[in-house]
């Protein structure tokens, strides 16, 4: 079969290779890949900055945003050939730490977790993959290709769950949410915010392309003015930060309403310096009982929440997030950045073998 592979740490090593077909172990599904979503993490791995192959291997099959069709399922597993599935990304650490032992591997405490397509486990960027039934999530057939949004939606479902749990430490009835960044995470965060009945505002730099319309189609408000002005005008109870832009992160922390919660989901590069009035930031957090919370990855509960959120969403809107489809044989070109693009997917079916 063909797979999208990379030698982690080696820029320029990304390629489509012929590799041996995987053999499902007991309790595993054999899945035919339908599509793979790409995100910033994949780009970082492709450029040699992130990712790790299994200790005894140099090569990693890339890809963690999966969509596939079951080819073979263990008897009595509840899955049948033809079912659409997505795979959970993370696996618990081997110790396991307390969080992993409780199924909260997204909160792993010792860092020894593994992640498909990212850290020590082959990913889903292949014509065939195996998947433990315990880590398989059913995707509504009606979603079709938009089912590839399951993983980013799970990351967003976790972020909203964090916000609600942090908010629940005292009386909490948020009204206004600001999402910074209108990429896939930001737009899905806006969708889940609207599903919660919030007055949602989205801030991004672009003024044309599909983003402003996608935001308005949710019944949310699109902004492209300076962050400080938008924060002053909106005074959000909640911010979901999805850019990782350090200056914006600092402005968001200072700009919430009292009892504000800023949930950081964007991974920023280290090494960029910025002058910040740290005293003013501390003062704003203390005097307003604000919280800044980081959120990464997702456990099974969040994948289920994501499945519900996607099932309730407008399907045509979800499909509009998939702005580029690239067949596996041209996978390298999928990593080029397009100014107005939202989600690029690599299609895994139907190519020449
Ligand atoms: C993935 C997460 C993962 C993180 C760090 C993100 O792109 O969506 O599942 O935990 O990268 O490796």
Short mmCIF file of C-alpha atoms and ligand atoms in Angstrom, two decimals:
data_model
loop_
_atom_site.label_atom_id
_atom_site.label_comp_id
_atom_site.label_asym_id
_atom_site.label_seq_id
_atom_site.Cartn_x
_atom_site.Cartn_y
_atom_site.Cartn_z
CA UNK A 1 0.00 0.00 0.00
CA UNK A 2 1.00 3.61 -0.34
CA UNK A 3 1.62 5.80 2.70
CA UNK A 4 2.64 9.38 3.40
CA UNK A 5 5.89 9.09 5.31
CA UNK A 6 8.46 11.35 6.90
CA UNK A 7 11.75 10.93 8.76
CA UNK A 8 11.09 13.10 11.82
CA UNK A 9 13.80 15.70 12.34
CA UNK A 10 14.79 15.56 8.67
CA UNK A 11 13.36 18.44 6.63
CA UNK A 12 12.56 17.47 3.05
CA UNK A 13 12.04 13.78 3.91
CA UNK A 14 8.29 13.80 3.29
CA UNK A 15 7.19 11.44 0.54
CA UNK A 16 4.70 8.86 -0.64
CA UNK A 17 6.18 5.39 -0.24
CA UNK A 18 5.14 1.83 -0.88
CA UNK A 19 5.06 0.04 2.49
CA UNK A 20 3.82 -3.36 3.66
CA UNK A 21 0.07 -3.65 4.26
CA UNK A 22 -0.70 -3.59 8.01
CA UNK A 23 -2.04 -6.75 9.64
CA UNK A 24 -4.78 -6.18 12.22
CA UNK A 25 -4.03 -7.69 15.65
CA UNK A 26 -6.79 -9.20 17.78
CA UNK A 27 -9.34 -6.54 18.65
CA UNK A 28 -8.35 -4.27 15.78
CA UNK A 29 -10.18 -3.03 12.74
CA UNK A 30 -8.62 -2.99 9.31
CA UNK A 31 -9.59 0.35 7.81
CA UNK A 32 -9.32 1.65 4.25
CA UNK A 33 -8.26 5.29 4.42
CA UNK A 34 -10.73 7.75 2.89
CA UNK A 35 -9.13 11.09 3.70
CA UNK A 36 -6.57 12.73 5.90
CA UNK A 37 -6.82 16.29 7.21
CA UNK A 38 -3.66 18.37 7.53
CA UNK A 39 -2.90 20.86 10.27
CA UNK A 40 -0.05 22.97 11.56
CA UNK A 41 1.37 20.01 13.50
CA UNK A 42 1.75 18.03 10.26
CA UNK A 43 3.52 20.99 8.66
CA UNK A 44 5.88 21.21 11.65
CA UNK A 45 6.64 17.49 11.38
CA UNK A 46 7.17 17.77 7.62
CA UNK A 47 9.63 20.60 8.15
CA UNK A 48 11.62 18.55 10.67
CA UNK A 49 10.68 20.57 13.75
CA UNK A 50 8.42 18.12 15.60
CA UNK A 51 7.43 14.46 15.72
CA UNK A 52 9.17 11.21 16.61
CA UNK A 53 9.20 7.80 14.95
CA UNK A 54 9.00 4.61 17.03
CA UNK A 55 12.36 4.00 18.81
CA UNK A 56 13.37 1.19 16.42
CA UNK A 57 12.26 2.96 13.23
CA UNK A 58 13.43 5.99 11.32
CA UNK A 59 10.23 6.49 9.42
CA UNK A 60 6.84 7.67 10.62
CA UNK A 61 3.59 7.38 8.69
CA UNK A 62 2.20 10.89 9.03
CA UNK A 63 -1.37 11.92 9.75
CA UNK A 64 -3.67 12.18 12.76
CA UNK A 65 -6.89 13.70 11.34
CA UNK A 66 -8.41 10.51 10.02
CA UNK A 67 -11.41 9.31 8.12
CA UNK A 68 -11.67 5.73 6.93
CA UNK A 69 -14.03 2.95 6.02
CA UNK A 70 -13.94 -0.32 7.93
CA UNK A 71 -12.73 -3.18 5.71
CA UNK A 72 -12.59 -5.89 8.37
CA UNK A 73 -13.97 -5.88 11.90
CA UNK A 74 -13.60 -8.42 14.71
CA UNK A 75 -16.77 -10.43 15.27
CA UNK A 76 -18.95 -8.87 17.98
CA UNK A 77 -17.02 -5.58 17.95
CA UNK A 78 -20.09 -3.58 16.98
CA UNK A 79 -18.32 -2.37 13.82
CA UNK A 80 -19.13 -3.64 10.35
CA UNK A 81 -17.40 -3.43 7.01
CA UNK A 82 -18.40 -0.18 5.33
CA UNK A 83 -18.76 1.84 8.56
CA UNK A 84 -17.06 5.23 8.52
CA UNK A 85 -14.68 5.71 11.42
CA UNK A 86 -12.10 8.14 12.77
CA UNK A 87 -9.24 7.15 15.05
CA UNK A 88 -8.37 8.70 18.40
CA UNK A 89 -4.88 10.24 18.22
CA UNK A 90 -3.31 9.66 21.62
CA UNK A 91 -2.60 6.43 23.49
CA UNK A 92 -1.98 6.30 27.25
CA UNK A 93 1.56 6.21 28.57
CA UNK A 94 2.83 2.73 29.57
CA UNK A 95 3.25 3.46 33.30
CA UNK A 96 0.38 4.66 33.31
CA UNK A 97 0.17 7.99 35.12
CA UNK A 98 -3.02 8.68 37.09
CA UNK A 99 -4.64 10.65 34.29
CA UNK A 100 -3.92 7.97 31.68
CA UNK A 101 -5.13 5.28 34.09
CA UNK A 102 -8.44 7.15 34.24
CA UNK A 103 -8.86 7.38 30.46
CA UNK A 104 -7.79 11.04 30.52
CA UNK A 105 -4.72 10.43 28.38
CA UNK A 106 -5.20 13.88 26.87
CA UNK A 107 -4.08 15.12 30.31
CA UNK A 108 -1.05 12.77 30.56
CA UNK A 109 1.25 13.82 33.40
CA UNK A 110 4.53 12.16 32.48
CA UNK A 111 4.74 12.99 28.77
CA UNK A 112 5.24 9.36 27.78
CA UNK A 113 1.95 9.19 25.86
CA UNK A 114 2.18 8.24 22.19
CA UNK A 115 0.26 9.83 19.32
CA UNK A 116 -0.64 8.33 15.95
CA UNK A 117 1.15 10.15 13.17
CA UNK A 118 2.98 12.43 15.61
CA UNK A 119 4.86 10.60 18.34
CA UNK A 120 6.14 7.01 18.13
CA UNK A 121 3.10 5.50 16.41
CA UNK A 122 2.33 5.37 12.71
CA UNK A 123 -0.48 7.63 11.65
CA UNK A 124 -3.47 7.46 9.38
CA UNK A 125 -1.95 8.84 6.18
CA UNK A 126 -2.10 5.52 4.37
CA UNK A 127 -4.37 3.53 2.10
CA UNK A 128 -4.85 1.01 4.92
CA UNK A 129 -4.52 1.33 8.68
CA UNK A 130 -5.32 -0.73 11.73
CA UNK A 131 -7.26 0.68 14.64
CA UNK A 132 -8.05 -0.76 18.07
CA UNK A 133 -11.84 -0.89 18.37
CA UNK A 134 -11.50 0.91 21.73
CA UNK A 135 -10.02 3.92 19.94
CA UNK A 136 -12.37 3.90 16.95
CA UNK A 137 -15.08 6.54 16.76
CA UNK A 138 -18.08 6.04 14.55
CA UNK A 139 -18.66 8.79 11.99
CA UNK A 140 -22.18 9.54 10.76
CA UNK A 141 -22.27 8.33 7.12
CA UNK A 142 -24.27 11.44 6.20
CA UNK A 143 -21.21 13.59 6.92
CA UNK A 144 -19.25 12.04 4.07
CA UNK A 145 -15.87 13.71 3.62
CA UNK A 146 -16.69 16.28 6.33
CA UNK A 147 -16.20 13.41 8.79
CA UNK A 148 -12.48 14.20 8.45
CA UNK A 149 -13.21 17.15 10.77
CA UNK A 150 -13.79 14.77 13.68
CA UNK A 151 -10.30 15.16 15.18
CA UNK A 152 -10.10 18.97 15.07
CA UNK A 153 -13.68 19.04 16.38
CA UNK A 154 -12.61 16.79 19.28
CA UNK A 155 -9.83 19.24 20.18
CA UNK A 156 -12.42 22.05 20.18
CA UNK A 157 -14.94 19.99 22.18
CA UNK A 158 -12.27 19.46 24.81
CA UNK A 159 -11.47 23.18 24.89
CA UNK A 160 -15.14 24.03 25.49
CA UNK A 161 -15.38 21.37 28.17
CA UNK A 162 -12.35 22.90 29.90
CA UNK A 163 -13.96 26.34 29.74
CA UNK A 164 -17.19 25.03 31.23
CA UNK A 165 -15.41 23.14 34.00
CA UNK A 166 -13.26 26.13 34.90
CA UNK A 167 -16.31 28.39 34.76
CA UNK A 168 -18.25 26.06 37.06
CA UNK A 169 -16.01 27.01 40.01
CA UNK A 170 -18.45 29.87 40.69
CA UNK A 171 -21.65 31.24 39.15
CA UNK A 172 -21.14 31.14 35.38
CA UNK A 173 -23.46 32.27 32.66
CA UNK A 174 -21.25 33.40 29.80
CA UNK A 175 -22.84 35.47 27.07
CA UNK A 176 -20.12 36.62 24.72
CA UNK A 177 -17.28 34.57 23.32
CA UNK A 178 -14.43 35.78 21.16
CA UNK A 179 -12.59 33.31 18.98
CA UNK A 180 -9.23 34.52 17.71
CA UNK A 181 -8.26 32.98 14.38
CA UNK A 182 -10.65 31.73 11.71
CA UNK A 183 -8.77 28.60 10.72
CA UNK A 184 -10.37 25.15 11.19
CA UNK A 185 -9.98 25.23 15.00
CA UNK A 186 -11.32 28.78 15.27
CA UNK A 187 -14.28 28.14 12.98
CA UNK A 188 -15.18 24.90 14.76
CA UNK A 189 -14.83 26.71 18.11
CA UNK A 190 -17.26 29.33 16.80
CA UNK A 191 -19.66 26.58 15.70
CA UNK A 192 -19.61 24.95 19.15
CA UNK A 193 -19.99 28.35 20.78
CA UNK A 194 -23.09 29.05 18.69
CA UNK A 195 -24.43 25.59 19.53
CA UNK A 196 -24.21 26.72 23.18
CA UNK A 197 -26.32 29.77 22.36
CA UNK A 198 -23.50 32.28 22.86
CA UNK A 199 -23.03 35.59 21.11
CA UNK A 200 -19.91 34.60 19.18
CA UNK A 201 -17.34 36.97 17.67
CA UNK A 202 -14.46 35.83 15.49
CA UNK A 203 -11.31 37.85 14.88
CA UNK A 204 -8.99 37.17 11.96
CA UNK A 205 -6.73 39.28 9.78
CA UNK A 206 -8.26 38.52 6.40
CA UNK A 207 -11.08 40.58 4.95
CA UNK A 208 -11.85 38.46 1.89
CA UNK A 209 -12.00 34.78 1.00
CA UNK A 210 -14.50 32.38 2.62
CA UNK A 211 -13.86 33.12 6.32
CA UNK A 212 -16.06 36.20 6.88
CA UNK A 213 -19.04 34.51 5.22
CA UNK A 214 -18.54 31.24 7.09
CA UNK A 215 -18.60 33.16 10.36
CA UNK A 216 -21.72 35.11 9.40
CA UNK A 217 -23.43 31.90 8.27
CA UNK A 218 -23.16 30.69 11.88
CA UNK A 219 -24.94 33.80 13.11
CA UNK A 220 -21.65 35.05 14.56
CA UNK A 221 -19.88 38.39 14.00
CA UNK A 222 -16.67 38.65 12.01
CA UNK A 223 -13.98 41.20 12.94
CA UNK A 224 -10.72 42.11 11.26
CA UNK A 225 -9.89 45.30 13.21
CA UNK A 226 -7.03 45.61 15.69
CA UNK A 227 -7.35 43.06 18.51
CA UNK A 228 -7.34 45.73 21.24
CA UNK A 229 -10.30 47.53 19.65
CA UNK A 230 -12.26 44.31 19.19
CA UNK A 231 -11.64 43.24 22.79
CA UNK A 232 -12.77 46.64 24.07
CA UNK A 233 -15.93 46.49 21.97
CA UNK A 234 -16.82 42.86 22.74
CA UNK A 235 -15.50 42.42 26.34
CA UNK A 236 -15.81 38.66 26.02
CA UNK A 237 -16.59 36.35 28.93
CA UNK A 238 -14.70 33.63 27.09
CA UNK A 239 -11.86 33.73 24.58
CA UNK A 240 -10.87 30.70 22.55
CA UNK A 241 -7.43 31.57 21.25
CA UNK A 242 -6.60 29.65 18.07
CA UNK A 243 -3.71 31.56 16.52
CA UNK A 244 -0.83 31.03 18.95
CA UNK A 245 0.24 34.60 18.15
CA UNK A 246 1.97 35.70 21.36
CA UNK A 247 0.96 39.37 21.22
CA UNK A 248 -2.67 38.45 20.66
CA UNK A 249 -2.56 35.97 23.56
CA UNK A 250 -1.37 38.74 25.90
CA UNK A 251 -4.02 41.17 24.68
CA UNK A 252 -6.75 38.56 25.10
CA UNK A 253 -5.70 37.86 28.69
CA UNK A 254 -6.01 41.54 29.54
CA UNK A 255 -9.15 42.13 27.51
CA UNK A 256 -11.75 39.75 28.93
CA UNK A 257 -14.73 40.70 31.08
CA UNK A 258 -14.39 40.00 34.82
CA UNK A 259 -14.29 36.27 35.62
CA UNK A 260 -13.01 35.84 32.08
CA UNK A 261 -11.63 32.59 30.77
CA UNK A 262 -9.04 32.47 28.03
CA UNK A 263 -8.51 29.03 26.57
CA UNK A 264 -5.28 28.72 24.62
CA UNK A 265 -5.29 26.14 21.83
CA UNK A 266 -2.70 27.53 19.42
CA UNK A 267 0.87 26.24 19.55
CA UNK A 268 3.32 29.08 19.00
CA UNK A 269 6.96 28.87 18.03
CA UNK A 270 9.35 29.48 20.90
CA UNK A 271 12.06 32.12 20.77
CA UNK A 272 10.06 35.15 19.76
CA UNK A 273 10.36 37.95 22.26
CA UNK A 274 7.88 40.62 23.07
CA UNK A 275 7.69 43.39 25.63
CA UNK A 276 4.74 42.86 27.93
CA UNK A 277 3.60 44.78 31.00
CA UNK A 278 3.56 41.64 33.13
CA UNK A 279 2.37 43.59 36.16
CA UNK A 280 -0.72 44.78 34.29
CA UNK A 281 -1.42 41.24 33.08
CA UNK A 282 -1.11 39.86 36.62
CA UNK A 283 -3.31 42.66 37.96
CA UNK A 284 -6.04 41.97 35.39
CA UNK A 285 -6.03 38.26 36.20
CA UNK A 286 -6.10 38.70 39.98
CA UNK A 287 -8.55 41.57 40.24
CA UNK A 288 -11.02 39.86 37.86
CA UNK A 289 -10.65 36.22 38.96
CA UNK A 290 -9.61 35.46 35.39
CA UNK A 291 -8.26 32.12 34.26
CA UNK A 292 -5.95 31.26 31.41
CA UNK A 293 -6.12 27.58 30.55
CA UNK A 294 -4.17 25.62 27.96
CA UNK A 295 -5.87 22.78 26.13
CA UNK A 296 -4.44 20.11 23.84
CA UNK A 297 -5.56 16.82 22.36
CA UNK A 298 -8.80 14.98 23.22
CA UNK A 299 -9.93 11.78 24.87
CA UNK A 300 -12.75 9.46 23.83
CA UNK A 301 -15.38 11.54 25.60
CA UNK A 302 -14.37 14.56 23.51
CA UNK A 303 -14.50 12.56 20.30
CA UNK A 304 -18.08 11.61 21.18
CA UNK A 305 -18.91 15.24 21.90
CA UNK A 306 -17.36 16.12 18.54
CA UNK A 307 -19.48 13.50 16.78
CA UNK A 308 -22.61 15.05 18.33
CA UNK A 309 -21.56 18.58 17.42
CA UNK A 310 -20.82 17.64 13.81
CA UNK A 311 -24.10 15.73 13.53
CA UNK A 312 -26.00 18.86 14.66
CA UNK A 313 -24.09 21.21 12.33
CA UNK A 314 -25.13 22.34 8.89
CA UNK A 315 -23.45 19.79 6.62
CA UNK A 316 -22.99 22.16 3.74
CA UNK A 317 -21.21 24.60 6.10
CA UNK A 318 -18.86 21.83 7.26
CA UNK A 319 -18.04 20.93 3.65
CA UNK A 320 -17.16 24.56 2.96
CA UNK A 321 -14.31 24.24 5.47
CA UNK A 322 -12.63 21.69 3.19
CA UNK A 323 -11.12 24.20 0.82
CA UNK A 324 -8.59 21.91 -0.89
CA UNK A 325 -8.54 18.22 -1.77
CA UNK A 326 -5.29 16.72 -2.95
CA UNK A 327 -4.86 13.08 -3.97
CA UNK A 328 -2.20 11.07 -2.11
CA UNK A 329 0.13 10.96 -5.13
CA UNK A 330 0.39 14.76 -5.00
CA UNK A 331 0.57 14.93 -1.19
CA UNK A 332 3.66 17.17 -1.14
CA UNK A 333 1.68 19.98 -2.76
CA UNK A 334 -0.93 19.74 0.01
CA UNK A 335 1.65 21.27 2.37
CA UNK A 336 1.85 24.55 0.44
CA UNK A 337 0.05 27.33 2.24
CA UNK A 338 -2.81 29.10 0.51
CA UNK A 339 -3.80 32.49 1.87
CA UNK A 340 -7.56 31.94 1.98
CA UNK A 341 -7.44 28.19 2.57
CA UNK A 342 -9.06 26.61 5.61
CA UNK A 343 -8.64 22.83 5.67
CA UNK A 344 -6.63 20.85 3.15
CA UNK A 345 -7.41 17.17 2.94
CA UNK A 346 -5.45 14.44 1.24
CA UNK A 347 -7.76 11.93 -0.38
CA UNK A 348 -6.64 8.34 0.05
CA UNK A 349 -9.09 6.45 -2.12
CA UNK A 350 -9.17 5.82 -5.80
CA UNK A 351 -5.53 6.54 -6.63
CA UNK A 352 -3.43 4.37 -8.93
CA UNK A 353 -1.61 1.73 -6.92
C1 LIG B 1 -3.21 17.37 17.59
C2 LIG B 1 -3.30 16.87 19.01
C3 LIG B 1 -1.91 16.59 19.54
C4 LIG B 1 -1.03 17.82 19.38
C5 LIG B 1 0.36 17.69 19.92
C6 LIG B 1 -2.26 18.53 17.52
O1 LIG B 1 -2.15 18.94 16.20
O2 LIG B 1 -4.48 17.77 17.15
O3 LIG B 1 -4.09 15.72 19.07
O4 LIG B 1 -1.98 16.21 20.88
O5 LIG B 1 -1.00 18.18 18.03
O6 LIG B 1 1.11 16.63 19.39
#
